[in-house]
Short mmCIF file of N, CA and C in Angstrom, two decimals:
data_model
loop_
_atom_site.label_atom_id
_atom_site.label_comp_id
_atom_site.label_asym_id
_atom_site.label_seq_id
_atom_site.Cartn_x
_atom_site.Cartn_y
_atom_site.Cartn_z
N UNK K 1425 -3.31 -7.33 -15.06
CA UNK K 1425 -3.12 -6.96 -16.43
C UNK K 1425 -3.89 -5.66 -16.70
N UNK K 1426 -3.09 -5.20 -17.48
CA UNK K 1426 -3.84 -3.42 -17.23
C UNK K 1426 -4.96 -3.83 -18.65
N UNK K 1427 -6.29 -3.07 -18.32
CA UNK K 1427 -6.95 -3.29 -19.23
C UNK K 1427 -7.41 -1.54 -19.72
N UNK K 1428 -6.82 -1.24 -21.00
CA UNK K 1428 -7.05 0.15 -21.47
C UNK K 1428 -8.47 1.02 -22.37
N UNK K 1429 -9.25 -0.25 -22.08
CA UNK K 1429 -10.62 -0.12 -22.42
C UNK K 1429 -11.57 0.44 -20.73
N UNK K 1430 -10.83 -0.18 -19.60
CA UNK K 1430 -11.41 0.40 -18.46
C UNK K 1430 -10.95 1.09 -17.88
N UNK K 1431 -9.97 1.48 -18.04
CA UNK K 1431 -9.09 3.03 -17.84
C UNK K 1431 -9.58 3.89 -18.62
N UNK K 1432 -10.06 4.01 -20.16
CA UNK K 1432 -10.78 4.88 -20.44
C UNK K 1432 -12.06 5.43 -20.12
N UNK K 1433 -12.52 4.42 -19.48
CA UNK K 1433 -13.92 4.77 -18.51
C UNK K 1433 -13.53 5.62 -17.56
N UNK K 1434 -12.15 6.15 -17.09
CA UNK K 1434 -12.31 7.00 -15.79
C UNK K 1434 -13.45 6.65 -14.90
N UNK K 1435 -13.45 5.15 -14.43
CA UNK K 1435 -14.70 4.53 -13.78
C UNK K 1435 -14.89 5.42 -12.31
N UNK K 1436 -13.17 6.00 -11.83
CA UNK K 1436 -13.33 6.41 -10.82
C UNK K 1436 -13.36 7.97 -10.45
N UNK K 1437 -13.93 8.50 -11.02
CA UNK K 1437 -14.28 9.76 -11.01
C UNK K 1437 -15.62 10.18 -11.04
N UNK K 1438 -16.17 8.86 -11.47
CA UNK K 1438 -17.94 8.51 -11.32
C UNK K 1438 -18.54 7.71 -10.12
N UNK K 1439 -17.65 7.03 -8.94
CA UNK K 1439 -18.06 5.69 -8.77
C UNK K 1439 -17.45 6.11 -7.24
N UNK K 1440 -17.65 5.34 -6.46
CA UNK K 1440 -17.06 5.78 -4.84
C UNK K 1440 -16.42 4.16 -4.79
N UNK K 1441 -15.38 4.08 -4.14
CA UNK K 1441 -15.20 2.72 -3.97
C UNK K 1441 -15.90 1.76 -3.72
N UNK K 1442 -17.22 1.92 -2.83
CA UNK K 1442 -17.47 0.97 -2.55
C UNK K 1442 -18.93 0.64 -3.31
N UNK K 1443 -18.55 1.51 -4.54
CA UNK K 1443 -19.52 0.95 -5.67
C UNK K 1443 -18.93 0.34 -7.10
N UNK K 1444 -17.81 0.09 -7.05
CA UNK K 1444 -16.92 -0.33 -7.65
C UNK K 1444 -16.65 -1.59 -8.08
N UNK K 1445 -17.01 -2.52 -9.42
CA UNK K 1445 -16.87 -3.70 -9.41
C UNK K 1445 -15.21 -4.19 -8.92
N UNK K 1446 -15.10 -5.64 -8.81
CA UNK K 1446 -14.24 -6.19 -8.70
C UNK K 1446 -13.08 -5.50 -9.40
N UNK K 1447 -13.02 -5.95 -10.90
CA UNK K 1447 -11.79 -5.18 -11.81
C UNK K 1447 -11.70 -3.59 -11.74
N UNK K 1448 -12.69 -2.42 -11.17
CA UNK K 1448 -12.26 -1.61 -11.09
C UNK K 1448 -11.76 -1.55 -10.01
N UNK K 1449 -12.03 -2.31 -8.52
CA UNK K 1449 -11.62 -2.29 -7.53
C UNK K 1449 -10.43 -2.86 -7.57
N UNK K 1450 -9.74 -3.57 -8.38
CA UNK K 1450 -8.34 -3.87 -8.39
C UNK K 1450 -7.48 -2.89 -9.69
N UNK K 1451 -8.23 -2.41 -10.45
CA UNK K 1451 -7.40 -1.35 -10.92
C UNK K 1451 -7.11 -0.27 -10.36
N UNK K 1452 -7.74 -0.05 -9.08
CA UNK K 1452 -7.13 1.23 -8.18
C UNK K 1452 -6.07 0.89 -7.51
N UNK K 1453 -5.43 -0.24 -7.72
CA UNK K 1453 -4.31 -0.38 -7.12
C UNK K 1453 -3.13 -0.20 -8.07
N UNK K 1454 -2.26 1.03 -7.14
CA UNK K 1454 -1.85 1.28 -8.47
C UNK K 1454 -0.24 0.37 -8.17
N UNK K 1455 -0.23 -0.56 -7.24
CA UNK K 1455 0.95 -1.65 -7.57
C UNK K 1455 2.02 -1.16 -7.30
N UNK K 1456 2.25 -0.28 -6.36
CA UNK K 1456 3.55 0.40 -5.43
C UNK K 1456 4.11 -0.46 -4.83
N UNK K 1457 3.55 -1.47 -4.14
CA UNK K 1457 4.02 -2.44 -3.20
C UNK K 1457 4.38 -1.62 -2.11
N UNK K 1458 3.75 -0.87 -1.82
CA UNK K 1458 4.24 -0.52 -0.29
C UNK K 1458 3.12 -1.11 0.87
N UNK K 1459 2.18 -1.35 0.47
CA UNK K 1459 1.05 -1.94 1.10
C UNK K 1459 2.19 -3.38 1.86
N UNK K 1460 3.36 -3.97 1.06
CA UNK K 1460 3.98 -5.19 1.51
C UNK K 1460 5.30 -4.51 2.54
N UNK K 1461 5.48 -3.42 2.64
CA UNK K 1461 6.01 -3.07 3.91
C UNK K 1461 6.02 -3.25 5.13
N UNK K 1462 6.67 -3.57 5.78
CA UNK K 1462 6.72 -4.15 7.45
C UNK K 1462 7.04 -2.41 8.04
N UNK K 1463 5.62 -2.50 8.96
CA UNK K 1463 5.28 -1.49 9.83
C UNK K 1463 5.30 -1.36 11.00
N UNK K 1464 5.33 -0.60 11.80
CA UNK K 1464 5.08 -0.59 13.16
C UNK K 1464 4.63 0.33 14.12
N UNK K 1465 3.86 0.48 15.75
CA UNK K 1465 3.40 1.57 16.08
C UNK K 1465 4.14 2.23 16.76
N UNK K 1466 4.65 3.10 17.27
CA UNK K 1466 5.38 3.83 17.77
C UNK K 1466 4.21 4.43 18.90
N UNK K 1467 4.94 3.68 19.99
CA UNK K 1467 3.41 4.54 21.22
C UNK K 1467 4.39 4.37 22.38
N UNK K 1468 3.76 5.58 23.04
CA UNK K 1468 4.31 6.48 24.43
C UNK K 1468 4.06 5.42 25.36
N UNK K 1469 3.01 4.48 25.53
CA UNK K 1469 2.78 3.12 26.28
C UNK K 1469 2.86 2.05 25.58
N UNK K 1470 4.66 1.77 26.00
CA UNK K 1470 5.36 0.85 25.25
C UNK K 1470 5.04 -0.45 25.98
N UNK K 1471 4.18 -0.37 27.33
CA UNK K 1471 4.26 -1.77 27.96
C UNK K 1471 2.92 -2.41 27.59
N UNK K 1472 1.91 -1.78 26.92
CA UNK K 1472 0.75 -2.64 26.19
C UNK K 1472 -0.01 -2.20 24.83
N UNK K 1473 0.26 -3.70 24.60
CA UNK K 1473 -0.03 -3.26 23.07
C UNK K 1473 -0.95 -4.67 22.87
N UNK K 1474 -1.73 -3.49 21.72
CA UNK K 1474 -3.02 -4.58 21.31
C UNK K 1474 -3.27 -4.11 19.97
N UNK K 1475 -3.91 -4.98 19.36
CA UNK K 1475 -4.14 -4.93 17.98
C UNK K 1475 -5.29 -3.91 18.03
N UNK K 1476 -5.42 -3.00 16.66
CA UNK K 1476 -6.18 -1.80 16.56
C UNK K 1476 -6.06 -1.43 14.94
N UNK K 1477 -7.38 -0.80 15.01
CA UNK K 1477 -8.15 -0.44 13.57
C UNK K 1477 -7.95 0.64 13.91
N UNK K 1478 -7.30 1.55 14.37
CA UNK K 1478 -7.15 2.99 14.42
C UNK K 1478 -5.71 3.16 15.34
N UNK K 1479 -5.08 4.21 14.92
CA UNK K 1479 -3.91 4.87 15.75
C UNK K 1479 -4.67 6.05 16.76
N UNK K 1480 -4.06 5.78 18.16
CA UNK K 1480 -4.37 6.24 19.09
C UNK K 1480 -3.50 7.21 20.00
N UNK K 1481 -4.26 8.39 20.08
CA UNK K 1481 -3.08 9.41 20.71
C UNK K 1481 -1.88 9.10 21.40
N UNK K 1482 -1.08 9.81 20.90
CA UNK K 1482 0.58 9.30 21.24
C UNK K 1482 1.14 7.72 20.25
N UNK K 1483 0.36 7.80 19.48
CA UNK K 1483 0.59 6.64 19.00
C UNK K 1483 1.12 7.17 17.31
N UNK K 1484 2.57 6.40 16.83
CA UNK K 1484 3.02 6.48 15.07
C UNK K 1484 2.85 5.89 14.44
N UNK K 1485 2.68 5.89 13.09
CA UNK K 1485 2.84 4.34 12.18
C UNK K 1485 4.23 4.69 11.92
N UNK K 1486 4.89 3.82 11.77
CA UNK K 1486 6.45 3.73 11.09
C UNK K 1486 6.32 2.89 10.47
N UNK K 1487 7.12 3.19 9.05
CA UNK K 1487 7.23 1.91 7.88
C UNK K 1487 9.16 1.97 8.34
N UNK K 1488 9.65 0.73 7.78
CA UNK K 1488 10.65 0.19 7.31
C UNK K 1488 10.45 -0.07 5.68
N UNK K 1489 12.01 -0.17 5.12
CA UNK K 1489 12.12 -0.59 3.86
C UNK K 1489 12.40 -2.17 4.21
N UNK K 1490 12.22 -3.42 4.79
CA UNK K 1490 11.30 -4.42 4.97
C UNK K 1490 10.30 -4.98 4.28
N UNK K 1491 10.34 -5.44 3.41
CA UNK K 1491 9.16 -5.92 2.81
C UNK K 1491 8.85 -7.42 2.79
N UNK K 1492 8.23 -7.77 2.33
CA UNK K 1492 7.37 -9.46 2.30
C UNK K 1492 8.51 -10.00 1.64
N UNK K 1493 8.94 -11.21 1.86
CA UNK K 1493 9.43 -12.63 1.33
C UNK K 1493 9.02 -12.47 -0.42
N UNK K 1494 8.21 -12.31 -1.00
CA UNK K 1494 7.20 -12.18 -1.95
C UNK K 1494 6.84 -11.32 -2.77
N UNK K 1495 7.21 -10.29 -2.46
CA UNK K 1495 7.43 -9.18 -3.57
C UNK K 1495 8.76 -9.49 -4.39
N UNK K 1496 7.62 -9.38 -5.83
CA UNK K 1496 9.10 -9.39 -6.83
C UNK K 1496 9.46 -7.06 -6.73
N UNK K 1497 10.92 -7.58 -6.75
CA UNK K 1497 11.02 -6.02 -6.85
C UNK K 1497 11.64 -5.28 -8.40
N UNK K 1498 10.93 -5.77 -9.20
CA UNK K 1498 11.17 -5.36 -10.71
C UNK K 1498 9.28 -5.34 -10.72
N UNK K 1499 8.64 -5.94 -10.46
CA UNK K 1499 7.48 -5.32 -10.57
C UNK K 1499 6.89 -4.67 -9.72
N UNK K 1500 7.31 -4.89 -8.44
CA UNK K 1500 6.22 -4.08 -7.17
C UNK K 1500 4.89 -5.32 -6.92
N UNK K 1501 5.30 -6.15 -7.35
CA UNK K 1501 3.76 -7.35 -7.18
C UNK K 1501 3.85 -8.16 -6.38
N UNK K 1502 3.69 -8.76 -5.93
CA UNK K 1502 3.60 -9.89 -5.53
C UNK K 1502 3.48 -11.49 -6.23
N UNK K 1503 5.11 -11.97 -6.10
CA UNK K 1503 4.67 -13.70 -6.50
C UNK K 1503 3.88 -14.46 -6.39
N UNK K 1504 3.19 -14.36 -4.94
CA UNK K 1504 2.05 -15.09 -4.69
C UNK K 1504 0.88 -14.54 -4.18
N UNK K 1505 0.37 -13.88 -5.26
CA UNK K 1505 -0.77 -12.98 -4.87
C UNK K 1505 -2.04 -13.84 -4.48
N UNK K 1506 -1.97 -14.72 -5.35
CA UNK K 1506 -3.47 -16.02 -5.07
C UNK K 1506 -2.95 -16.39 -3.98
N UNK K 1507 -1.93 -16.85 -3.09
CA UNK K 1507 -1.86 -16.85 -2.07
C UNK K 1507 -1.15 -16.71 -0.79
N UNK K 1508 -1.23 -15.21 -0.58
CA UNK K 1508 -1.02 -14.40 0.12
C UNK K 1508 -0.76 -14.41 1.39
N UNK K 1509 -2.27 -15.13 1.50
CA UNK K 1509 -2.45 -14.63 3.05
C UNK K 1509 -2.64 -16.16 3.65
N UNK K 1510 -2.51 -16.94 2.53
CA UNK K 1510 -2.11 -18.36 3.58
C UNK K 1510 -0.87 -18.45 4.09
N UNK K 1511 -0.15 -17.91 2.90
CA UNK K 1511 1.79 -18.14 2.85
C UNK K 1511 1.72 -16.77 3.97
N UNK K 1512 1.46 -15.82 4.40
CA UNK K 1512 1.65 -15.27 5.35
C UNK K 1512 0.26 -14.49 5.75
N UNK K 1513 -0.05 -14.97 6.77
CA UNK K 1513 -1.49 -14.71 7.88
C UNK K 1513 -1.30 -13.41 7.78
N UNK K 1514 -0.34 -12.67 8.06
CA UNK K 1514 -0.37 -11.29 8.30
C UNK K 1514 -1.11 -10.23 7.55
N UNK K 1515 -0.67 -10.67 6.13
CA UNK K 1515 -0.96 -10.05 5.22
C UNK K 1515 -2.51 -9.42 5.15
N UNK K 1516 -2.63 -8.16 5.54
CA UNK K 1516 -4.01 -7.47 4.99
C UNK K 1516 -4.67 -7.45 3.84
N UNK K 1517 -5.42 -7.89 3.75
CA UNK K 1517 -6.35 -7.66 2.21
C UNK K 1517 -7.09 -6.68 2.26
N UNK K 1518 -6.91 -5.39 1.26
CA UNK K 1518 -7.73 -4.52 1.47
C UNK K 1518 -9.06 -4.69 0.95
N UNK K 1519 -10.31 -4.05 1.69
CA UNK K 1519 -11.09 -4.26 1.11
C UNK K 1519 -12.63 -3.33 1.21
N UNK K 1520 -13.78 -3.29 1.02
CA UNK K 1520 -14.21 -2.28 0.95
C UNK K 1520 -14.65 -2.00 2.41
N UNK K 1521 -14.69 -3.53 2.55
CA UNK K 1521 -15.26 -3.26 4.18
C UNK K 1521 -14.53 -2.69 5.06
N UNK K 1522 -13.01 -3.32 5.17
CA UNK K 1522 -11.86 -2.40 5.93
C UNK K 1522 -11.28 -1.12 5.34
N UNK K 1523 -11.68 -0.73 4.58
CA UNK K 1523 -11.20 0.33 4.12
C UNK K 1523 -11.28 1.60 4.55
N UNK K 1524 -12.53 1.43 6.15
CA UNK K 1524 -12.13 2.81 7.31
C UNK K 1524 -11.48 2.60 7.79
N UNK K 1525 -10.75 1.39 8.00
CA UNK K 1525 -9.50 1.45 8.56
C UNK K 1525 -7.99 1.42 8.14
N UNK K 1526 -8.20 2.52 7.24
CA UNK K 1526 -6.88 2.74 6.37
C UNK K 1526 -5.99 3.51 6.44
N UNK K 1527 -5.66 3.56 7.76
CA UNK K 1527 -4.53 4.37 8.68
C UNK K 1527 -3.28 3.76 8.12
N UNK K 1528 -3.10 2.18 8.30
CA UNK K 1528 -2.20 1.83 8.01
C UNK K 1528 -1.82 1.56 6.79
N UNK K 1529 -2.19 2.26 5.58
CA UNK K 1529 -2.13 2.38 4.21
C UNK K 1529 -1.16 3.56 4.07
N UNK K 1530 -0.18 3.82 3.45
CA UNK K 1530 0.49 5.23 2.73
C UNK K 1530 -0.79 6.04 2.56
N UNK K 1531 0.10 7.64 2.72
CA UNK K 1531 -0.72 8.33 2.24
C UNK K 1531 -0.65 8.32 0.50
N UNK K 1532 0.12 8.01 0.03
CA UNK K 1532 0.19 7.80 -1.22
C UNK K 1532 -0.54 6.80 -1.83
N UNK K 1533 -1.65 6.09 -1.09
CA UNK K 1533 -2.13 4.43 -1.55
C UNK K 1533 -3.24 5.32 -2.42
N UNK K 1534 -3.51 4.37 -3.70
CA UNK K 1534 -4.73 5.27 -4.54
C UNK K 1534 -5.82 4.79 -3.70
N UNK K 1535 -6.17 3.95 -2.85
CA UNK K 1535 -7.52 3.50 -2.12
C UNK K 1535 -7.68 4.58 -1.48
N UNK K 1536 -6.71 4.96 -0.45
CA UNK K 1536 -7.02 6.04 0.26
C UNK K 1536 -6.93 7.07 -0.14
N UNK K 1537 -6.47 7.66 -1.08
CA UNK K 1537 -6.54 9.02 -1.75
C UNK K 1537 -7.62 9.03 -1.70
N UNK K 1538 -8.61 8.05 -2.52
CA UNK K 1538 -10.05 8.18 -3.27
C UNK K 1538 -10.24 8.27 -2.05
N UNK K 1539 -10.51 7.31 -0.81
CA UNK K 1539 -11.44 7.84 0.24
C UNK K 1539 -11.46 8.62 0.49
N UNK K 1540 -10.15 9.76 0.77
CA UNK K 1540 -10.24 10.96 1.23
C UNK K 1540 -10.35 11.69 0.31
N UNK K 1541 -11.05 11.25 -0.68
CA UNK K 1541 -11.54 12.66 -1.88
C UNK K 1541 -10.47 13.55 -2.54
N UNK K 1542 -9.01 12.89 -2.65
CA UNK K 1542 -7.95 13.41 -3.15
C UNK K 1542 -7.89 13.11 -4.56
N UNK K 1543 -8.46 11.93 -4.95
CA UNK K 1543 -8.28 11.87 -6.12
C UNK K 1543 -7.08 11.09 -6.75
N UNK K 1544 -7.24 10.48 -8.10
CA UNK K 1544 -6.07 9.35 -8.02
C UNK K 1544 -4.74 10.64 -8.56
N UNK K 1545 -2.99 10.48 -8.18
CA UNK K 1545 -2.06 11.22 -8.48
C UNK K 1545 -1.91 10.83 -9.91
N UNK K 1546 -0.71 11.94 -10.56
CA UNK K 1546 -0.94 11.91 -11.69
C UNK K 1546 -0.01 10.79 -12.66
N UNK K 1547 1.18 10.49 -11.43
CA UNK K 1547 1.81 8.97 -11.59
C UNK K 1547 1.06 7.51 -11.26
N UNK K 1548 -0.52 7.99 -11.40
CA UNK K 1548 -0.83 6.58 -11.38
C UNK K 1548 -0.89 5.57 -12.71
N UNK K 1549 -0.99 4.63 -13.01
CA UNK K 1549 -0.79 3.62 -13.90
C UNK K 1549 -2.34 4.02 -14.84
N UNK K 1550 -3.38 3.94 -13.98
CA UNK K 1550 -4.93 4.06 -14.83
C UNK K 1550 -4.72 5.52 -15.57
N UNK K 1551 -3.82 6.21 -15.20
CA UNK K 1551 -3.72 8.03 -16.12
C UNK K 1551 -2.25 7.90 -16.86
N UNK K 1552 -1.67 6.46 -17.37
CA UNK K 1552 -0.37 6.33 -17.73
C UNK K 1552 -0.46 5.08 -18.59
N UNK K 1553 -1.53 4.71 -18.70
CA UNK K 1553 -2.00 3.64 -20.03
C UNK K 1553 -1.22 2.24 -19.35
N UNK K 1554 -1.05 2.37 -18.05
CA UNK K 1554 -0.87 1.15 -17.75
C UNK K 1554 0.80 1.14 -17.09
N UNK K 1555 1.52 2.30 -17.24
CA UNK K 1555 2.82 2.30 -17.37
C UNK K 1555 3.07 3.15 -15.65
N UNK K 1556 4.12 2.36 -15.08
CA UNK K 1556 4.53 2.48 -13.58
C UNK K 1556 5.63 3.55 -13.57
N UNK K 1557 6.46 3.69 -14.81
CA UNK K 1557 7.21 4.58 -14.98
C UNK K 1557 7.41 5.93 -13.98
N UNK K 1558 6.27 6.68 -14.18
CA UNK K 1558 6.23 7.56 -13.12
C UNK K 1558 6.10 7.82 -11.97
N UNK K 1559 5.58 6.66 -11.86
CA UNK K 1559 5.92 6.45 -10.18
C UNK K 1559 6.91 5.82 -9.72
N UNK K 1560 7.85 4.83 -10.66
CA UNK K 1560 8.70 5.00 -9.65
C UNK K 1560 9.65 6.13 -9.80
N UNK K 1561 10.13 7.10 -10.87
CA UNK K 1561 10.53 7.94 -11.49
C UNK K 1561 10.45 9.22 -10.18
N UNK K 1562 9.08 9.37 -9.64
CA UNK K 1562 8.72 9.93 -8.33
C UNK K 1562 9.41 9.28 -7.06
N UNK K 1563 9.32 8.06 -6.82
CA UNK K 1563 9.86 7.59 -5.88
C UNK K 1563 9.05 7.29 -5.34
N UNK K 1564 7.78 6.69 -5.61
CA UNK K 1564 6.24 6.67 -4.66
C UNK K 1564 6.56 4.61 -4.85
N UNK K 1565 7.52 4.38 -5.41
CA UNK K 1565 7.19 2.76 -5.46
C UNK K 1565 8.53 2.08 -4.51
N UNK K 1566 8.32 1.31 -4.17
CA UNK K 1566 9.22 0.51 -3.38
C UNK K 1566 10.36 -0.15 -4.33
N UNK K 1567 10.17 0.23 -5.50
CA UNK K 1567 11.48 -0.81 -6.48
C UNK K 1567 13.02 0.06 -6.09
N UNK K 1568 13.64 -0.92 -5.74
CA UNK K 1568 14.95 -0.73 -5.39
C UNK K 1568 15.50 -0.46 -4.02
N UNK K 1569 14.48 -0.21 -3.04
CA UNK K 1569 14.83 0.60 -1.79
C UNK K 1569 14.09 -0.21 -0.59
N UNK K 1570 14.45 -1.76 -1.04
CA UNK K 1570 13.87 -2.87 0.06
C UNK K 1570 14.94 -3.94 0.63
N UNK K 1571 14.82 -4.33 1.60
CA UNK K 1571 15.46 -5.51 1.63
C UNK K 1571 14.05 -6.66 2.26
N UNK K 1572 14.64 -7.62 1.83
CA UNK K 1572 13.45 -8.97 2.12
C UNK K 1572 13.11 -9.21 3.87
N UNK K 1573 12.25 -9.36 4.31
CA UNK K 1573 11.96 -9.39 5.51
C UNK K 1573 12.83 -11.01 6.48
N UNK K 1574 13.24 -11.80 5.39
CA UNK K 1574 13.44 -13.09 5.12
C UNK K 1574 15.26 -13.16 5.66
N UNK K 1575 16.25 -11.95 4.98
CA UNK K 1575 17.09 -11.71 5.24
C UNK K 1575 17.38 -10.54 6.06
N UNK K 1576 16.43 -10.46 7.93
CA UNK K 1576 16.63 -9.56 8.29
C UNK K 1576 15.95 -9.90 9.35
N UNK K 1577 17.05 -9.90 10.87
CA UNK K 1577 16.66 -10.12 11.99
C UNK K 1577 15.51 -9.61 13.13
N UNK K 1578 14.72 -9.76 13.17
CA UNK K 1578 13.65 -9.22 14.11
C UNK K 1578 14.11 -8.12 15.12
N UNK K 1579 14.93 -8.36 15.46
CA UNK K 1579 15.76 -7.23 16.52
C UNK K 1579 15.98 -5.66 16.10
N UNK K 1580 16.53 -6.19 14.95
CA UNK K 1580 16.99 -4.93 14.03
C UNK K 1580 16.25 -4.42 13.21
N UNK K 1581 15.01 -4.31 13.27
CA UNK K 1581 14.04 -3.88 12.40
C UNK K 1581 14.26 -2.36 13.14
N UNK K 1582 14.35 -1.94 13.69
CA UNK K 1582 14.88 -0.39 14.36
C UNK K 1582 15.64 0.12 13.38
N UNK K 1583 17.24 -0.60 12.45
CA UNK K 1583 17.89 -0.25 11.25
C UNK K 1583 16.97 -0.10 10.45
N UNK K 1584 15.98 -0.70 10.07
CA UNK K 1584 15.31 -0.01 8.29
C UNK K 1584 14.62 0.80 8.62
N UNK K 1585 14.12 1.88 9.19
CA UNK K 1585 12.89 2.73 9.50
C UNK K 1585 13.39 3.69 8.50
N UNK K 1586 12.00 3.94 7.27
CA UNK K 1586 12.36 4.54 6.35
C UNK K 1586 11.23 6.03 6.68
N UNK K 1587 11.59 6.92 5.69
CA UNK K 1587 10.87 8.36 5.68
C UNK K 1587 10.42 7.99 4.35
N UNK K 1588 11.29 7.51 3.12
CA UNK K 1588 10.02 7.74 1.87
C UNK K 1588 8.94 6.55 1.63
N UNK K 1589 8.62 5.78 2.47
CA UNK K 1589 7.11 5.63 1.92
C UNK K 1589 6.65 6.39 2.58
N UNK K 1590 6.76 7.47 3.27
CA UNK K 1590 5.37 8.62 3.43
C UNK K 1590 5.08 9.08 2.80
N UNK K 1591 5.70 9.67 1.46
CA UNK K 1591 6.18 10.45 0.49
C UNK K 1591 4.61 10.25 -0.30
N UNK K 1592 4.21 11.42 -1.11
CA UNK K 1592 2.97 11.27 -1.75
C UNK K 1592 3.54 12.57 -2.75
N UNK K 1593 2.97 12.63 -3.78
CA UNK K 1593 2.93 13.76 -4.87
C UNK K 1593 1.84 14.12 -5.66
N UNK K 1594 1.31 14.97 -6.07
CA UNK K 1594 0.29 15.40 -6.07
C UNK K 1594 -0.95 14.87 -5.81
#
C-alpha cells in the first residue's frame, strides 16, 4: 500500500539501502514484476553448470516473458506474496544481504539502480504518488507481455526469450 507521507520523505536520497527500515525497504520496490521472470544463463560451457552469485566470463543472463504461476498481471504483484517462497522454493527474496548479488535483477530494478548510485527513474511509483502508470506507459513493467510459466513447456522456454526486460529509462 503506497504510503504518501513516506514518499514525501524522499527517505532515499538520504539513506543507502542497507540503512533503510523495513517499509522504506519495500517501498523501493517499485512493483514491475520482472523480478518474477524466468531467467537463464547463457554460457560457452554448456556441459557444467552450477549455481552462482555472479555471472562469469562467457557467461548471459537471458530473461523470457515467463513469469511465476502468481503474478497477477493487472497489478505486477504477486497473489501470494506472504507465501512465496514456500509455494515456489525458487523464488529469490531480495534482500540487503544479497543484494551484491544483483546481477540477476533488471537493470531497471529500483534496488539496483540505488546500488549503483543511479538513482530511482522518473517512472517510479515513490516520484508518482503511488501511481504505476508510467511505467508501464514506458514499458519497464511486465503487464501484458507474459505468459504463465504454468502454461508453458520446459523445452520451449528457448520460444519466450525476451529483449524488453532489459529495457531501463532514465
Amino acid at each position: 500500500m503506497f504510503d504518501q507521507q513516506l514518499a514525501n520523505t524522499q527517505f532515499w536520497l538520504e539513506k543507502s539501502l542497507s540503512d533503510m527500515n523495513q517499509n522504506e525497504w519495500e517501498a523501493i520496490c517499485d512493483g514491475c514484476g520482472k523480478c518474477c521472470l524466468n531467467t537463464f544463463i547463457d554460457s560457452e560451457d554448456e556441459d557444467e553448470f552450477t549455481a552462482t552469485d555472479q555471472l562469469r566470463e562467457g557467461e548471459q543472463l537471458i530473461f523470457t516473458n515467463i513469469v511465476c504461476q502468481y503474478l497477477d498481471n493487472n497489478t505486477c504483484g504477486c497473489s501470494e506474496y506472504e507465501n512465496r517462497q514456500t509455494l515456489v522454493p525458487s523464488c529469490v527474496k531480495l534482500t540487503k544481504e544479497n543484494l551484491k548479488d544483483i546481477f540477476f535483477m533488471p537493470q531497471s530494478c529500483s534496488y539496483r539502480r540505488l546500488h549503483e548510485g543511479r538513482g530511482l527513474a522518473s517512472w517510479h511509483p515513490l516520484l508518482n504518488n503511488g501511481d504505476k502508470t508510467k511505467m508501464h506507459q514506458q514499458g519497464i513493467s511486465v503487464k501484458d507481455k507474459t505468459v504463465k510459466d504454468c502454461d508453458v513447456k520446459l523445452d520451449d522456454f528457448d520460444l519466450y526469450i525476451a529483449e524488453w526486460p532489459t529495457k531501463d529509462s532514465d
